[in-house]
């Protein structure tokens, strides 16, 4: 499809969906994953008040929503909610005098939750909603002391992306809507609250932690964590928050963060968020990292003791440009966040650790992409830009928008040259800073600034193939890695019986080399070979969570589940990062006997996983 045809298709889609689902209509942006009427009444600022109740696993919340009336006679604001107990709604014209106003919750949808409609008096400029969250809130995880590193105090953290902010705040939960926010959080004694905002070091006179986010951000970047949290500075504007038991190891692992921020600025322009801090979460955090502004949330599985996985920091930091500064306007435009960020990460890794390391990451990224292209359920899921929206953004989550998006940008860089492409990228960030953008907007910008400005380099048909074909274009530019080629050669020589296992220099391998070693491991290896491998490198029970995950998958696929079962079960009980545990469950579920084992394990461990991980694992076990 050509660009004009693509735009026409989007326009037609906009029209049909807007009449069908009543989604967000902001400018010409349609967000089918939100009920909010943000084209009529648009949130500009949030003032949040929370009381954290660990005994009842709930937040008592008061959310004040300041808004602009884009449609002057609009008489209501529609908010997104999921599993919230709404107690009251009030309206005000000055923020001082509040009067009760009518509100109604609509019917419940399994993916979207319930719309909350609040009636607006003519002069109102803000409403405030009193409510409680429920223990099952999909965006919050309440951890018992046993699930933390310190084992003594409970812990709470949020994960709002993609559409989970609505499970702890009633708000216009669309990435097309940006607002500033402030918050006050009352915690039990001895526990600290942190949020994705400027933070006060002390509690206020009423004993609350206070926060302020002066830049407008989309709702999915609002984040909170509460626990026994300590802080260590890493540099002038960087530092790390973690449970005291984790703090020293975390500070060592992430010691180079200040340097990475400076390098990032050199490549992509100024860092516009003030501080950049990291928060290390307990192991049940379902993702590698979450780019909450000013405060990246991180899995502890990246603390490997050798700084081998700090590329994850580069990824989350790069989101300060792609994602947080320029945001995907809908979840169909997710590649604008993740494909760009993955590309920036490669560039940053290359600049910080050399081309060989950058290429290694790229080769592994493409291997992940090919795996996920194989696993995708439909051609629609394989495209960079879907022709129609997915029902649930979590359900179509894969590495495709990340790696296919990055490959697209590598292709453009190769065609136009690094200098021209870098200028184009910075131009995109500058022109759309603190705005949300759609794929058609990006493609129009690309058309104007590169395709038309430098005619004859890339055709519209070539762009279309990248964007809307389910297969990868034949002229994709792939990296190669000498180090990984050596790993492959050593592995294959050993498997063929040509060299002893001692000839593999695996003692010096990076995690990336180990990943590659496992990615291409043939299913034909014998039980004796797997046993020899395990004995040589102590893979069962390995302390590196990434190596361990790959090893358990390999053992399962080779029919050796029983030999790793106790250590693997302990691992599945401890780690909650979906990228590491989902493939283990998926490998188990590939056979009838394995599926029974997976179900038995999940029955026991399921309640300890994050709600988002629970949903993903239940989909795998149901075979969907
Ligand atoms: Zn990301």
Coordinates of C-alpha atoms and ligand atoms in Angstrom, one line a residue:
X1 CA 0.0 0.0 0.0
X2 CA 1.3 3.5 -0.8
X3 CA 1.5 6.2 1.9
X4 CA -1.6 8.1 0.6
X5 CA -3.5 4.8 0.5
X6 CA -2.3 3.9 4.0
X7 CA -3.5 7.3 5.2
X8 CA -6.8 6.9 3.5
X9 CA -7.2 3.5 5.2
X10 CA -6.4 5.0 8.5
X11 CA -8.9 7.7 7.9
X12 CA -11.6 5.1 7.0
X13 CA -10.7 3.1 10.1
X14 CA -10.9 6.2 12.2
X15 CA -14.4 6.8 11.0
X16 CA -15.8 3.3 11.3
X17 CA -14.3 2.7 14.7
X18 CA -15.3 6.1 16.1
X19 CA -18.9 5.3 15.3
X20 CA -18.6 1.7 16.6
X21 CA -16.7 2.0 19.9
X22 CA -16.8 5.6 20.9
X23 CA -13.0 5.7 21.6
X24 CA -10.7 8.7 22.1
X25 CA -11.0 11.2 19.3
X26 CA -8.2 13.7 19.8
X27 CA -7.5 15.5 16.6
X28 CA -7.6 12.6 14.2
X29 CA -6.2 10.1 16.7
X30 CA -8.4 7.1 17.5
X31 CA -7.6 5.0 20.6
X32 CA -9.7 2.0 20.7
X33 CA -8.2 1.0 24.1
X34 CA -9.8 4.0 25.9
X35 CA -13.3 5.0 26.7
X36 CA -12.3 8.6 27.4
X37 CA -13.9 11.5 25.5
X38 CA -10.6 13.4 25.3
X39 CA -11.5 15.2 22.1
X40 CA -14.2 17.0 24.0
X41 CA -12.7 17.3 27.5
X42 CA -9.0 16.8 27.9
X43 CA -7.0 16.2 31.1
X44 CA -4.2 18.7 31.6
X45 CA -3.1 18.0 35.2
X46 CA -3.7 15.4 37.9
X47 CA -3.4 15.9 41.7
X48 CA -3.3 12.5 43.4
X49 CA -3.7 11.5 47.0
X50 CA -3.0 8.0 48.1
X51 CA -3.1 6.1 51.4
X52 CA -1.3 2.8 51.2
X53 CA -3.0 -0.1 53.1
X54 CA -0.9 -3.2 53.0
X55 CA -3.3 -5.1 55.3
X56 CA -6.1 -4.8 52.8
X57 CA -3.9 -4.7 49.7
X58 CA -5.5 -1.5 48.5
X59 CA -5.0 2.2 47.9
X60 CA -7.4 4.7 49.2
X61 CA -7.3 7.3 46.4
X62 CA -8.5 10.8 45.7
X63 CA -7.8 11.8 42.1
X64 CA -8.3 15.4 41.1
X65 CA -8.5 15.9 37.3
X66 CA -8.0 19.3 35.8
X67 CA -9.1 19.6 32.3
X68 CA -9.7 21.8 29.2
X69 CA -13.0 21.8 27.4
X70 CA -12.1 21.4 23.7
X71 CA -15.9 21.3 23.1
X72 CA -17.2 24.4 25.0
X73 CA -20.6 22.9 25.7
X74 CA -19.4 19.5 26.9
X75 CA -21.3 18.5 29.9
X76 CA -19.4 15.4 31.0
X77 CA -16.0 13.8 31.3
X78 CA -15.5 10.1 30.6
X79 CA -12.7 8.4 32.4
X80 CA -11.2 4.9 32.2
X81 CA -11.4 2.6 35.3
X82 CA -10.9 -1.1 36.0
X83 CA -11.8 -2.8 39.2
X84 CA -12.1 0.5 41.1
X85 CA -14.6 1.1 43.9
X86 CA -15.7 4.6 43.2
X87 CA -17.1 6.4 46.3
X88 CA -17.6 10.0 45.3
X89 CA -17.4 12.6 42.6
X90 CA -17.2 16.3 43.1
X91 CA -16.7 19.2 40.7
X92 CA -15.1 22.6 41.3
X93 CA -14.3 25.8 39.3
X94 CA -11.5 27.0 41.5
X95 CA -10.1 24.0 43.4
X96 CA -11.3 25.4 46.7
X97 CA -15.1 24.9 46.7
X98 CA -16.2 21.4 45.8
X99 CA -19.8 20.2 45.2
X100 CA -21.0 16.7 44.7
X101 CA -21.8 15.8 41.1
X102 CA -23.5 12.9 39.4
X103 CA -21.4 10.0 38.1
X104 CA -22.1 6.5 36.6
X105 CA -20.0 3.5 35.9
X106 CA -20.7 1.8 32.6
X107 CA -20.6 -2.0 31.9
X108 CA -17.5 -4.0 32.4
X109 CA -15.3 -5.2 29.6
X110 CA -12.6 -7.8 30.3
X111 CA -9.9 -5.8 28.4
X112 CA -11.0 -2.2 28.7
X113 CA -12.6 -2.1 32.2
X114 CA -15.5 0.3 32.8
X115 CA -16.1 3.9 31.7
X116 CA -16.7 6.3 34.5
X117 CA -18.9 9.3 33.3
X118 CA -18.9 12.3 35.6
X119 CA -21.3 15.2 34.9
X120 CA -19.8 18.7 34.7
X121 CA -21.4 21.8 35.9
X122 CA -21.0 24.6 33.4
X123 CA -18.2 26.5 35.2
X124 CA -16.3 23.4 36.4
X125 CA -12.6 23.2 35.6
X126 CA -11.8 20.1 37.6
X127 CA -13.4 17.0 39.1
X128 CA -12.2 14.8 41.9
X129 CA -13.0 11.2 42.4
X130 CA -12.8 9.4 45.8
X131 CA -12.2 5.6 45.4
X132 CA -10.5 2.4 46.6
X133 CA -8.4 0.1 44.4
X134 CA -9.0 -3.7 44.8
X135 CA -6.4 -6.3 45.6
X136 CA -6.7 -7.7 42.1
X137 CA -5.8 -4.4 40.5
X138 CA -4.0 -5.4 37.3
X139 CA -1.5 -2.5 37.5
X140 CA -0.4 -3.1 41.1
X141 CA 1.4 -5.9 42.8
X142 CA 1.3 -6.3 46.5
X143 CA 4.2 -8.4 47.8
X144 CA 4.3 -10.1 51.1
X145 CA 7.6 -9.7 53.1
X146 CA 8.7 -13.2 51.9
X147 CA 8.6 -12.1 48.3
X148 CA 11.1 -9.3 48.9
X149 CA 14.9 -9.3 49.2
X150 CA 14.8 -8.1 52.9
X151 CA 12.0 -10.6 53.8
X152 CA 10.8 -8.3 56.6
X153 CA 8.6 -5.6 55.1
X154 CA 5.9 -5.7 52.4
X155 CA 6.4 -4.0 49.0
X156 CA 4.1 -2.4 46.4
X157 CA 4.8 -1.5 42.9
X158 CA 2.8 -0.4 39.8
X159 CA 3.1 -1.3 36.1
X160 CA 0.8 1.0 34.2
X161 CA 1.8 0.2 30.6
X162 CA -0.1 -0.6 28.5
X163 CA -3.6 0.1 29.9
X164 CA -3.3 -0.6 33.6
X165 CA -3.1 2.9 35.0
X166 CA -6.9 2.8 35.1
X167 CA -6.8 0.0 37.6
X168 CA -5.3 2.3 40.2
X169 CA -6.3 5.8 39.1
X170 CA -9.6 6.8 37.3
X171 CA -8.2 8.8 34.4
X172 CA -8.2 9.3 30.6
X173 CA -6.0 6.3 30.0
X174 CA -4.7 6.9 26.5
X175 CA -1.1 7.6 25.4
X176 CA -2.6 10.4 23.2
X177 CA -3.5 12.4 26.4
X178 CA -0.6 14.1 28.2
X179 CA -0.8 15.7 31.6
X180 CA 1.4 17.0 34.4
X181 CA 0.9 15.5 37.8
X182 CA 1.5 16.0 41.5
X183 CA 0.9 13.4 44.3
X184 CA 0.9 12.9 48.0
X185 CA 1.4 9.4 49.4
X186 CA 0.8 8.3 53.0
X187 CA 2.7 5.1 53.8
X188 CA 3.1 2.9 56.9
X189 CA 5.9 3.9 59.2
X190 CA 9.4 3.0 58.0
X191 CA 8.3 2.6 54.4
X192 CA 9.2 5.0 51.6
X193 CA 7.2 5.9 48.5
X194 CA 8.9 6.7 45.2
X195 CA 7.2 7.9 42.0
X196 CA 8.1 8.8 38.4
X197 CA 8.4 12.5 39.3
X198 CA 10.5 15.0 41.3
X199 CA 10.6 13.6 44.8
X200 CA 10.9 15.2 48.2
X201 CA 13.6 13.6 50.5
X202 CA 11.4 14.0 53.6
X203 CA 7.7 13.5 54.4
X204 CA 5.6 16.7 54.6
X205 CA 4.0 18.0 57.9
X206 CA 1.1 15.5 57.5
X207 CA 3.6 12.6 57.2
X208 CA 3.1 12.2 53.4
X209 CA 5.7 11.7 50.6
X210 CA 5.2 14.4 48.0
X211 CA 5.9 14.4 44.2
X212 CA 5.7 16.7 41.2
X213 CA 6.0 15.9 37.5
X214 CA 6.2 19.2 35.7
X215 CA 6.4 17.8 32.2
X216 CA 3.2 16.5 30.5
X217 CA 3.4 12.7 30.2
X218 CA 1.0 10.0 29.1
X219 CA -0.9 8.0 31.8
X220 CA 1.1 4.8 31.3
X221 CA 4.2 6.6 32.7
X222 CA 2.6 7.3 36.1
X223 CA 4.3 4.9 38.5
X224 CA 4.6 4.3 42.2
X225 CA 6.6 1.9 44.5
X226 CA 6.4 1.6 48.3
X227 CA 8.7 -0.5 50.4
X228 CA 11.8 -0.6 52.5
X229 CA 13.7 1.5 49.9
X230 CA 17.1 3.0 50.3
X231 CA 19.1 5.3 47.9
X232 CA 22.6 5.6 46.7
X233 CA 23.9 8.3 44.5
X234 CA 25.8 7.3 41.3
X235 CA 26.6 10.8 40.0
X236 CA 25.5 14.4 39.8
X237 CA 22.1 13.6 38.4
X238 CA 21.9 9.8 38.7
X239 CA 21.3 7.3 41.5
X240 CA 19.8 4.0 42.4
X241 CA 16.9 3.1 44.7
X242 CA 16.7 -0.5 46.0
X243 CA 15.9 -2.5 49.1
X244 CA 18.9 -2.2 51.5
X245 CA 19.9 -5.8 50.9
X246 CA 20.2 -5.1 47.1
X247 CA 21.6 -1.6 47.2
X248 CA 25.4 -2.3 47.1
X249 CA 25.3 -4.8 44.3
X250 CA 22.9 -2.5 42.3
X251 CA 25.1 0.5 42.7
X252 CA 28.2 -1.5 41.5
X253 CA 26.3 -3.0 38.5
X254 CA 24.9 0.4 37.4
X255 CA 28.0 2.5 38.3
X256 CA 28.4 3.8 34.7
X257 CA 24.9 5.3 34.4
X258 CA 26.1 8.9 34.7
X259 CA 28.4 8.3 31.7
X260 CA 25.6 6.7 29.7
X261 CA 23.3 9.7 30.2
X262 CA 26.1 12.1 29.0
X263 CA 26.7 9.8 26.0
X264 CA 23.0 9.7 25.2
X265 CA 22.8 13.5 25.1
X266 CA 25.8 13.7 22.8
X267 CA 24.0 11.3 20.3
X268 CA 20.4 12.4 20.6
X269 CA 20.2 15.9 22.1
X270 CA 19.6 17.2 25.6
X271 CA 18.1 15.0 28.4
X272 CA 14.9 17.0 29.3
X273 CA 13.8 15.3 32.5
X274 CA 16.2 16.6 35.2
X275 CA 17.3 13.5 37.2
X276 CA 17.7 9.9 35.9
X277 CA 17.4 7.4 38.7
X278 CA 16.9 3.6 38.8
X279 CA 14.7 1.6 41.0
X280 CA 15.5 -2.1 41.5
X281 CA 12.3 -4.1 42.2
X282 CA 11.8 -7.4 43.8
X283 CA 12.2 -10.4 41.4
X284 CA 8.4 -10.7 40.5
X285 CA 8.6 -7.5 38.3
X286 CA 7.2 -8.9 35.0
X287 CA 9.4 -7.0 32.6
X288 CA 13.1 -6.3 32.2
X289 CA 12.6 -2.6 32.8
X290 CA 10.0 0.0 32.6
X291 CA 11.0 3.5 31.4
X292 CA 9.0 5.5 34.0
X293 CA 10.3 9.1 33.6
X294 CA 13.0 10.1 36.0
X295 CA 12.9 6.7 37.6
X296 CA 13.4 3.5 35.5
X297 CA 11.9 0.4 37.1
X298 CA 14.2 -2.6 36.8
X299 CA 14.2 -6.4 37.3
X300 CA 16.9 -7.6 39.7
X301 CA 17.8 -10.3 37.1
X302 CA 20.0 -7.7 35.4
X303 CA 22.3 -7.6 38.4
X304 CA 24.7 -10.3 37.3
X305 CA 27.8 -9.1 39.0
X306 CA 29.7 -8.4 35.8
X307 CA 27.8 -5.4 34.3
X308 CA 27.0 -7.7 31.4
X309 CA 23.4 -6.6 31.0
X310 CA 23.7 -2.8 31.4
X311 CA 22.4 -2.5 27.8
X312 CA 19.0 -2.7 29.5
X313 CA 19.8 0.6 31.2
X314 CA 20.7 2.0 27.8
X315 CA 17.3 0.9 26.5
X316 CA 15.3 2.4 29.4
X317 CA 17.3 5.6 29.2
X318 CA 16.9 5.9 25.5
X319 CA 13.1 5.9 26.1
X320 CA 13.7 9.4 27.6
X321 CA 13.7 10.4 23.9
X322 CA 11.7 7.7 22.1
X323 CA 8.6 7.0 24.1
X324 CA 8.6 9.5 26.9
X325 CA 9.5 12.6 24.9
X326 CA 7.8 11.5 21.7
X327 CA 5.1 9.0 22.6
X328 CA 3.1 6.4 20.5
X329 CA -0.4 8.0 20.3
X330 CA -2.1 4.6 20.3
X331 CA -0.9 1.0 21.1
X332 CA -0.9 0.2 17.4
X333 CA 2.0 2.7 17.1
X334 CA 4.0 0.8 19.7
X335 CA 7.0 0.4 17.4
X336 CA 7.4 4.2 17.5
X337 CA 8.3 3.7 21.2
X338 CA 10.1 0.4 21.0
X339 CA 11.6 0.1 17.5
X340 CA 13.2 3.6 17.9
X341 CA 14.4 2.8 21.4
X342 CA 16.0 -0.5 20.3
X343 CA 17.7 1.3 17.5
X344 CA 19.0 4.0 19.9
X345 CA 20.1 1.3 22.3
X346 CA 22.3 -0.3 19.6
X347 CA 23.8 3.0 18.8
X348 CA 24.5 3.7 22.4
X349 CA 26.0 0.3 23.1
X350 CA 28.2 0.7 20.1
X351 CA 29.4 4.2 21.3
X352 CA 29.9 3.0 24.9
X353 CA 31.3 -0.5 24.4
X354 CA 32.4 -0.7 20.8
X355 CA 31.0 -2.0 17.5
X356 CA 31.6 -5.6 18.3
X357 CA 29.3 -5.4 21.4
X358 CA 26.7 -3.5 19.4
X359 CA 26.7 -6.0 16.6
X360 CA 26.4 -8.9 19.1
X361 CA 23.2 -7.3 20.5
X362 CA 21.8 -6.8 17.0
X363 CA 22.4 -10.4 16.0
X364 CA 20.6 -11.6 19.2
X365 CA 17.8 -9.1 18.5
X366 CA 17.2 -10.6 15.0
X367 CA 17.2 -14.1 16.4
X368 CA 14.5 -13.0 18.9
X369 CA 12.6 -11.4 16.0
X370 CA 12.7 -14.5 13.9
X371 CA 11.4 -16.6 16.9
X372 CA 8.5 -14.2 17.5
X373 CA 7.6 -14.0 13.8
X374 CA 7.3 -17.8 13.9
X375 CA 5.2 -17.6 17.1
X376 CA 2.9 -14.8 15.9
X377 CA -0.7 -16.0 15.4
X378 CA -1.5 -14.0 12.4
X379 CA 0.1 -12.0 9.6
X380 CA -1.4 -8.9 11.2
X381 CA 0.7 -9.5 14.3
X382 CA 3.9 -9.7 12.1
X383 CA 3.5 -6.3 10.5
X384 CA 5.2 -3.1 11.8
X385 CA 1.9 -1.2 11.6
X386 CA -1.3 -3.2 12.0
X387 CA -4.1 -2.5 9.6
X388 CA -6.6 -2.8 12.4
X389 CA -6.3 -2.5 16.2
X390 CA -5.6 -5.5 18.5
X391 CA -8.2 -6.2 21.2
X392 CA -5.7 -6.3 24.0
X393 CA -2.3 -4.7 23.7
X394 CA -0.8 -7.1 26.3
X395 CA -1.9 -10.1 24.2
X396 CA 0.1 -9.0 21.1
X397 CA 3.2 -8.0 23.0
X398 CA 6.3 -9.5 21.4
X399 CA 9.7 -8.4 20.1
X400 CA 8.3 -7.7 16.7
X401 CA 7.7 -3.9 17.2
X402 CA 11.1 -3.7 18.9
X403 CA 13.3 -5.6 16.5
X404 CA 11.5 -5.1 13.2
X405 CA 11.2 -1.4 14.0
X406 CA 15.0 -1.2 14.8
X407 CA 15.8 -3.1 11.5
X408 CA 13.6 -0.6 9.6
X409 CA 15.6 2.3 11.1
X410 CA 18.9 0.5 10.4
X411 CA 17.8 0.1 6.8
X412 CA 17.0 3.9 6.6
X413 CA 20.4 4.7 8.2
X414 CA 22.2 2.5 5.7
X415 CA 20.4 4.0 2.7
X416 CA 20.7 7.7 3.7
X417 CA 23.9 7.6 5.6
X418 CA 24.5 8.0 9.3
X419 CA 25.0 11.7 9.2
X420 CA 21.7 12.5 7.4
X421 CA 19.8 9.9 9.4
X422 CA 21.0 11.3 12.7
X423 CA 19.9 14.8 11.7
X424 CA 16.5 13.4 10.7
X425 CA 16.1 11.6 14.0
X426 CA 17.0 14.6 16.1
X427 CA 14.6 16.6 14.0
X428 CA 11.8 14.1 14.7
X429 CA 12.5 14.3 18.5
X430 CA 12.7 18.1 18.5
X431 CA 9.6 18.6 16.3
X432 CA 7.5 16.3 18.5
X433 CA 8.9 16.8 21.9
X434 CA 6.3 16.2 24.7
X435 CA 3.8 15.2 22.0
X436 CA 2.2 11.9 21.1
X437 CA 2.5 10.8 17.5
X438 CA 0.9 8.2 15.2
X439 CA 2.6 6.0 12.5
X440 CA 1.1 7.9 9.7
X441 CA 2.5 11.1 11.2
X442 CA 6.0 9.5 11.3
X443 CA 5.7 8.2 7.7
X444 CA 4.6 11.7 6.5
X445 CA 7.6 13.2 8.3
X446 CA 9.9 10.6 6.8
X447 CA 8.4 11.3 3.4
X448 CA 9.0 15.0 3.6
X449 CA 12.4 15.1 5.4
X450 CA 14.2 12.2 3.8
X451 CA 12.4 10.6 0.8
X452 CA 11.4 13.8 -0.9
X453 CA 14.5 15.8 0.3
X454 CA 16.8 13.1 -1.1
X455 CA 15.0 11.7 -4.0
X456 CA 15.9 8.4 -5.7
X457 CA 17.3 6.7 -2.6
X458 CA 14.3 4.8 -1.2
X459 CA 11.0 4.3 -2.9
X460 CA 7.6 4.5 -1.4
X461 CA 7.1 0.9 -2.3
X462 CA 10.1 -0.1 -0.2
X463 CA 8.8 1.8 2.8
X464 CA 5.4 0.1 2.3
X465 CA 7.1 -3.3 2.4
X466 CA 8.7 -2.4 5.7
X467 CA 5.5 -1.1 7.2
X468 CA 2.7 -3.3 6.0
X469 CA 4.1 -6.6 4.8
X470 CA 4.1 -9.5 7.2
X471 CA 7.5 -10.7 5.9
X472 CA 10.8 -9.0 6.3
X473 CA 12.0 -7.2 3.2
X474 CA 14.8 -9.0 1.3
X475 CA 17.1 -6.0 1.6
X476 CA 17.1 -5.8 5.4
X477 CA 20.5 -5.0 6.8
X478 CA 21.7 -7.7 9.2
X479 CA 24.8 -7.4 11.5
X480 CA 27.3 -10.2 12.0
X481 CA 29.4 -10.9 15.0
X482 CA 32.8 -12.6 15.0
X483 CA 32.5 -13.4 18.7
X484 CA 29.2 -15.1 18.1
X485 CA 30.5 -17.0 15.1
X486 CA 33.3 -18.3 17.3
X487 CA 30.8 -19.5 19.9
X488 CA 28.8 -21.3 17.2
X489 CA 31.9 -22.9 15.8
X490 CA 33.1 -24.1 19.2
X491 CA 29.7 -25.5 20.1
X492 CA 29.3 -27.3 16.8
X493 CA 32.8 -28.8 16.9
X494 CA 32.1 -30.1 20.4
X495 CA 28.6 -31.5 19.4
X496 CA 30.2 -33.2 16.4
X497 CA 32.7 -34.9 18.7
X498 CA 35.7 -33.1 17.1
X499 CA 36.8 -31.2 20.2
X500 CA 36.5 -31.9 24.0
X501 CA 34.1 -29.7 26.0
X502 CA 37.2 -28.2 27.7
X503 CA 38.0 -26.6 24.3
X504 CA 35.0 -24.2 24.7
X505 CA 36.2 -21.0 26.3
X506 CA 32.8 -20.5 27.9
X507 CA 34.3 -19.4 31.2
X508 CA 34.9 -16.1 29.5
X509 CA 31.7 -15.8 27.6
X510 CA 29.4 -12.8 28.1
X511 CA 25.7 -13.4 28.6
X512 CA 25.1 -12.5 25.0
X513 CA 27.5 -15.3 23.9
X514 CA 25.7 -17.7 26.1
X515 CA 22.3 -16.6 24.6
X516 CA 23.7 -17.3 21.1
X517 CA 25.1 -20.6 22.2
X518 CA 21.6 -21.7 23.3
X519 CA 19.6 -20.1 20.4
X520 CA 21.1 -22.3 17.8
X521 CA 21.4 -25.5 19.9
X522 CA 20.2 -28.5 17.9
X523 CA 17.4 -30.6 19.2
X524 CA 19.4 -33.7 18.1
X525 CA 22.0 -33.4 21.0
X526 CA 22.1 -36.5 23.1
X527 CA 21.2 -36.8 26.7
X528 CA 24.9 -37.6 27.5
X529 CA 26.0 -34.4 25.8
X530 CA 23.5 -32.3 27.8
X531 CA 24.7 -34.0 31.0
X532 CA 28.3 -33.2 30.1
X533 CA 27.4 -29.6 29.4
X534 CA 25.6 -29.2 32.7
X535 CA 28.5 -30.8 34.6
X536 CA 31.1 -28.6 32.9
X537 CA 29.3 -25.2 33.4
X538 CA 27.0 -25.8 36.3
X539 CA 23.9 -24.8 34.3
X540 CA 21.2 -26.3 36.6
X541 CA 20.7 -23.8 39.4
X542 CA 23.0 -21.2 37.6
X543 CA 23.0 -17.9 39.4
X544 CA 22.6 -15.9 36.1
X545 CA 18.9 -15.8 35.5
X546 CA 19.2 -15.5 31.7
X547 CA 21.6 -18.5 31.3
X548 CA 19.4 -20.5 33.6
X549 CA 16.3 -19.8 31.6
X550 CA 17.9 -20.9 28.3
X551 CA 19.2 -24.0 29.9
X552 CA 15.9 -25.1 31.4
X553 CA 14.2 -24.6 28.0
X554 CA 16.9 -26.7 26.3
X555 CA 16.6 -29.5 28.9
X556 CA 12.8 -29.6 28.4
X557 CA 13.0 -29.7 24.6
X558 CA 15.5 -32.5 24.9
X559 CA 13.1 -34.5 27.1
X560 CA 15.3 -34.1 30.2
X561 CA 12.8 -32.1 32.3
X562 CA 13.1 -34.4 35.3
X563 CA 16.8 -33.8 35.7
X564 CA 16.3 -30.1 36.1
X565 CA 12.8 -30.1 37.7
X566 CA 13.7 -29.1 41.3
X567 CA 16.0 -26.3 40.4
X568 CA 13.7 -25.1 37.6
X569 CA 10.7 -25.0 40.0
X570 CA 12.7 -23.0 42.5
X571 CA 13.7 -20.7 39.6
X572 CA 10.1 -20.3 38.5
X573 CA 9.1 -19.5 42.1
X574 CA 11.7 -16.8 42.4
X575 CA 11.8 -15.0 39.0
X576 CA 8.7 -13.2 37.6
X577 CA 10.2 -11.6 34.5
X578 CA 8.0 -12.8 31.6
X579 CA 10.8 -12.9 29.0
X580 CA 12.6 -15.5 31.1
X581 CA 9.7 -17.6 32.5
X582 CA 7.2 -17.6 29.6
X583 CA 9.4 -19.6 27.3
X584 CA 9.9 -22.2 30.0
X585 CA 6.2 -22.6 30.4
X586 CA 5.8 -22.6 26.6
X587 CA 8.4 -25.3 26.2
X588 CA 6.7 -27.4 28.9
X589 CA 3.3 -26.9 27.3
X590 CA 4.5 -28.3 24.0
X591 CA 3.8 -31.9 25.0
X592 CA 0.8 -33.4 26.9
X593 CA 3.0 -34.6 29.8
X594 CA 4.8 -31.4 30.0
X595 CA 1.6 -29.4 30.0
X596 CA 0.4 -31.4 33.0
X597 CA 3.7 -30.5 34.7
X598 CA 3.4 -26.9 33.8
X599 CA -0.2 -26.7 35.1
X600 CA 0.9 -28.3 38.4
X601 CA 3.7 -25.9 38.8
X602 CA 1.6 -22.9 37.8
X603 CA -1.2 -23.9 40.2
X604 CA 1.3 -23.6 43.0
X605 CA 3.3 -20.5 41.9
X606 CA 0.6 -18.6 40.0
X607 CA -0.6 -16.4 42.9
X608 CA 3.0 -15.2 43.4
X609 CA 3.3 -13.8 39.9
X610 CA 2.4 -10.3 38.8
X611 CA -1.2 -10.0 37.5
X612 CA 0.1 -9.2 34.0
X613 CA 2.4 -12.2 34.1
X614 CA -0.5 -14.4 35.3
X615 CA -2.6 -13.4 32.3
X616 CA 0.2 -14.1 29.9
X617 CA 1.0 -17.5 31.4
X618 CA -2.6 -18.5 31.5
X619 CA -2.8 -17.8 27.8
X620 CA 0.2 -20.1 27.2
X621 CA -1.2 -22.9 29.4
X622 CA -4.6 -22.6 27.6
X623 CA -2.8 -23.1 24.3
X624 CA -4.0 -19.8 22.9
Ligands
LIG1 ZN1 11.3 -0.4 25.8

